[in-house]
Coordinates of C-alpha atoms in Angstrom, one line a residue:
Chain J
X1 CA 0.8 -8.5 -22.1
X2 CA 3.8 -8.6 -19.8
X3 CA 3.9 -6.2 -16.9
X4 CA 7.0 -4.3 -15.6
X5 CA 9.7 -6.9 -14.9
X6 CA 12.6 -6.4 -12.5
X7 CA 15.8 -8.4 -11.8
X8 CA 17.2 -9.6 -9.5
X9 CA 14.3 -10.2 -7.1
X10 CA 16.5 -10.5 -4.1
X11 CA 20.2 -9.8 -3.5
X12 CA 22.6 -9.3 -0.6
X13 CA 25.5 -7.0 -0.8
X14 CA 28.3 -5.9 1.5
X15 CA 28.7 -2.3 2.6
X16 CA 30.9 -0.4 0.2
X17 CA 30.0 -2.6 -2.8
X18 CA 28.1 -1.6 -5.9
X19 CA 24.8 -3.0 -7.2
X20 CA 22.9 -2.8 -10.5
X21 CA 19.2 -3.3 -10.7
X22 CA 17.4 -3.9 -14.0
X23 CA 13.9 -3.0 -15.2
X24 CA 12.0 -3.7 -18.4
X25 CA 8.9 -1.5 -18.9
X26 CA 5.6 -2.6 -20.2
X27 CA 5.7 -2.8 -24.0
X28 CA 5.0 0.6 -25.5
X29 CA 5.9 2.5 -22.4
X30 CA 8.7 5.0 -22.8
X31 CA 8.9 6.3 -19.2
X32 CA 10.6 4.4 -16.4
X33 CA 10.6 5.4 -12.8
X34 CA 12.6 4.2 -9.8
X35 CA 11.3 4.3 -6.2
X36 CA 12.9 3.3 -2.9
X37 CA 10.7 1.7 -0.3
X38 CA 12.7 1.5 2.9
X39 CA 11.2 0.2 6.2
X40 CA 9.6 3.0 8.1
X41 CA 10.3 5.7 5.5
X42 CA 7.6 5.0 2.9
X43 CA 8.1 5.3 -0.8
X44 CA 10.6 7.8 -2.0
X45 CA 11.0 9.0 -5.6
X46 CA 14.5 8.3 -7.1
X47 CA 14.6 8.9 -10.8
X48 CA 12.5 9.3 -13.9
X49 CA 13.7 8.4 -17.4
X50 CA 11.9 9.1 -20.6
X51 CA 13.2 8.6 -24.2
X52 CA 16.7 7.8 -22.8
X53 CA 17.0 11.0 -20.8
X54 CA 16.9 11.7 -17.1
X55 CA 13.9 13.9 -16.6
X56 CA 13.6 14.3 -12.9
X57 CA 15.6 13.2 -9.8
X58 CA 14.6 12.8 -6.2
X59 CA 16.5 13.9 -3.2
X60 CA 19.2 11.2 -3.2
X61 CA 23.0 11.4 -3.3
X62 CA 24.9 11.1 -6.6
X63 CA 25.9 7.6 -5.8
X64 CA 22.4 6.7 -7.0
X65 CA 22.4 6.8 -10.7
X66 CA 20.8 5.1 -13.7
X67 CA 20.3 5.1 -17.4
X68 CA 17.6 4.1 -19.9
X69 CA 18.5 2.2 -23.0
X70 CA 17.2 2.6 -26.6
X71 CA 14.7 -0.3 -25.9
X72 CA 13.4 1.8 -22.9
X73 CA 14.7 -0.7 -20.3
X74 CA 16.6 0.8 -17.5
X75 CA 19.3 0.2 -14.9
X76 CA 19.6 1.6 -11.4
X77 CA 23.1 1.7 -10.0
X78 CA 24.0 2.3 -6.4
X79 CA 27.7 2.8 -5.6
X80 CA 29.4 2.7 -2.2
X81 CA 26.5 0.9 -0.6
X82 CA 25.5 1.9 2.9
X83 CA 23.5 -0.1 5.4
X84 CA 20.5 2.3 5.0
X85 CA 20.3 1.5 1.3
X86 CA 18.6 -1.7 2.4
X87 CA 15.1 -1.5 0.8
X88 CA 12.7 -2.6 -1.8
X89 CA 13.5 -0.9 -5.1
X90 CA 10.5 -0.5 -7.3
X91 CA 10.6 0.1 -11.0
X92 CA 7.5 1.5 -12.8
X93 CA 6.6 2.6 -16.2
X94 CA 4.1 4.8 -18.0
X95 CA 3.0 5.9 -21.5
X96 CA 1.8 9.2 -22.8
X97 CA -1.0 7.3 -24.4
X98 CA -2.4 6.3 -21.0
X99 CA -4.4 9.2 -19.5
X100 CA -3.7 10.6 -16.1
X101 CA 0.0 9.7 -16.1
X102 CA -0.9 6.4 -14.6
X103 CA 2.2 4.5 -13.4
X104 CA 2.4 0.7 -13.3
X105 CA 4.9 -1.0 -11.0
X106 CA 7.0 -4.1 -11.1
X107 CA 7.4 -6.6 -8.2
X108 CA 10.6 -4.9 -7.0
X109 CA 14.1 -5.9 -6.1
X110 CA 14.9 -6.5 -2.5
X111 CA 18.3 -5.2 -1.6
X112 CA 19.9 -6.1 1.7
X113 CA 23.2 -4.5 2.7
X114 CA 25.2 -6.1 5.4
Chain H
X1 CA 5.7 21.2 -0.7
X2 CA 3.0 18.6 -1.4
X3 CA 2.2 16.1 1.3
X4 CA -0.1 13.2 1.6
X5 CA -1.5 12.0 5.0
X6 CA -3.1 8.7 5.8
X7 CA -4.3 8.9 9.4
X8 CA -5.2 5.3 9.8
X9 CA -2.1 3.1 10.1
X10 CA -4.3 -0.1 10.5
X11 CA -7.8 -1.0 9.9
X12 CA -9.8 -4.3 9.8
X13 CA -13.2 -5.3 8.3
X14 CA -15.3 -8.4 8.1
X15 CA -15.6 -10.1 4.9
X16 CA -18.5 -8.8 2.7
X17 CA -18.7 -5.5 4.7
X18 CA -17.7 -2.0 3.6
X19 CA -14.7 -0.1 4.7
X20 CA -13.4 3.5 4.0
X21 CA -9.8 4.5 4.0
X22 CA -8.9 8.1 4.6
X23 CA -6.5 10.3 2.8
X24 CA -5.8 14.0 2.9
X25 CA -3.3 15.9 0.9
X26 CA -1.8 19.4 0.7
X27 CA -1.0 21.3 -2.4
X28 CA -1.3 24.7 -3.8
X29 CA -1.8 23.4 -7.3
X30 CA -5.1 23.2 -9.1
X31 CA -4.5 20.4 -11.5
X32 CA -3.2 17.1 -10.3
X33 CA -3.9 13.4 -10.1
X34 CA -4.7 11.2 -7.1
X35 CA -4.2 7.5 -6.9
X36 CA -4.9 4.6 -4.6
X37 CA -2.4 1.7 -4.8
X38 CA -2.6 -1.6 -3.1
X39 CA 0.5 -3.6 -1.9
X40 CA -0.3 -7.2 -0.9
X41 CA 2.3 -9.4 0.9
X42 CA 3.8 -10.2 -2.5
X43 CA 5.0 -6.5 -2.4
X44 CA 3.9 -5.6 -5.9
X45 CA 2.3 -2.2 -6.1
X46 CA -1.0 -2.5 -7.8
X47 CA -3.1 0.4 -9.0
X48 CA -6.6 0.4 -7.5
X49 CA -8.2 3.6 -8.8
X50 CA -7.2 7.0 -10.2
X51 CA -8.9 10.4 -10.0
X52 CA -8.1 13.5 -12.1
X53 CA -8.6 16.7 -10.0
X54 CA -10.4 18.5 -12.8
X55 CA -13.2 15.9 -12.8
X56 CA -15.9 16.4 -10.3
X57 CA -17.3 12.9 -10.7
X58 CA -15.9 10.4 -8.3
X59 CA -14.0 7.5 -9.9
X60 CA -15.3 4.0 -9.5
X61 CA -13.7 0.6 -10.3
X62 CA -16.0 -2.3 -9.6
X63 CA -16.1 -2.6 -5.7
X64 CA -13.7 0.3 -5.2
X65 CA -14.9 4.0 -5.3
X66 CA -13.5 7.3 -4.1
X67 CA -15.0 10.3 -2.4
X68 CA -13.0 13.2 -3.8
X69 CA -13.5 16.5 -2.0
X70 CA -11.2 19.0 -3.8
X71 CA -12.0 21.9 -1.5
X72 CA -11.3 19.8 1.6
X73 CA -8.3 18.1 -0.1
X74 CA -9.7 14.8 0.8
X75 CA -9.5 11.6 -1.2
X76 CA -11.0 8.6 0.6
X77 CA -11.3 5.0 -0.7
X78 CA -14.4 2.9 -0.2
X79 CA -14.2 -0.8 -0.6
X80 CA -17.5 -2.5 -0.8
X81 CA -18.2 -6.2 -0.3
X82 CA -14.7 -6.7 1.1
X83 CA -13.0 -9.9 0.1
X84 CA -10.1 -11.8 1.8
X85 CA -7.9 -10.9 -1.2
X86 CA -8.3 -7.2 -0.3
X87 CA -6.0 -7.7 2.6
X88 CA -3.0 -5.5 1.8
X89 CA -1.3 -2.1 2.5
X90 CA -3.2 0.7 0.8
X91 CA -1.3 3.8 -0.3
X92 CA -2.7 7.1 -1.3
X93 CA -0.5 9.0 -3.8
X94 CA -0.5 12.5 -5.4
X95 CA 1.0 13.7 -8.7
X96 CA 1.2 17.2 -9.9
X97 CA -0.1 17.5 -13.5
X98 CA 3.0 19.4 -14.4
X99 CA 5.9 17.6 -15.9
X100 CA 7.9 16.2 -12.9
X101 CA 6.0 12.9 -12.8
X102 CA 6.8 12.5 -9.1
X103 CA 4.4 10.5 -7.0
X104 CA 4.1 11.8 -3.4
X105 CA 3.0 9.0 -1.1
X106 CA 1.2 8.6 2.1
X107 CA 2.6 6.1 4.7
X108 CA -0.1 3.6 4.0
X109 CA -3.0 1.9 5.8
X110 CA -2.7 -1.8 6.6
X111 CA -6.1 -3.3 5.9
X112 CA -7.0 -6.8 7.2
X113 CA -10.2 -8.5 5.9
X114 CA -11.4 -11.1 8.4
X115 CA -13.4 -14.1 7.5

């Protein structure tokens, strides 16, 4: 069974540009989460999508947005990139059928903003 | 607000020995989940072990076990028979059993297993 897959794995963008990161959850998982792991700041919760709807949002500005598609895959969009957006962006998924709300992570997308 | 504290930024252990990583958390909730995740140099976050707060029995997964002390709000991870492949960052995380699905993370402990 395939795990959570993310693309691209690495990318470099210029300040002010826009970026889209993509995530496919584990088959059968309906919830997708996005986390930002910036150097020195630890992991920060960004977004939670379930059944196509945004269910919860972390303390990030509106230029961070996303969506979930009918096949449960998801995109994270970041507009007007700033240098401090440089981070590893981790996508994760879960299923109501798995007890304890256990969340499984992908390998992440490294974003460097120059 | 919930917080998670890992007081050991770095630790090391000899191969085949046992090591314990500490984690404390702060919450006013009674029902929640606790997790240990491992992040090797590949950067993928891998679930090590999970504990439901309503369960008194400590969770165990092969060489990994936890010491969950609910009253003390402590959730330590014990790794027995340490292997070189256990070298990684270890993160403790908390999730309220409510419906916000937000993991609150500690800053991690970097564990080095030495041959």
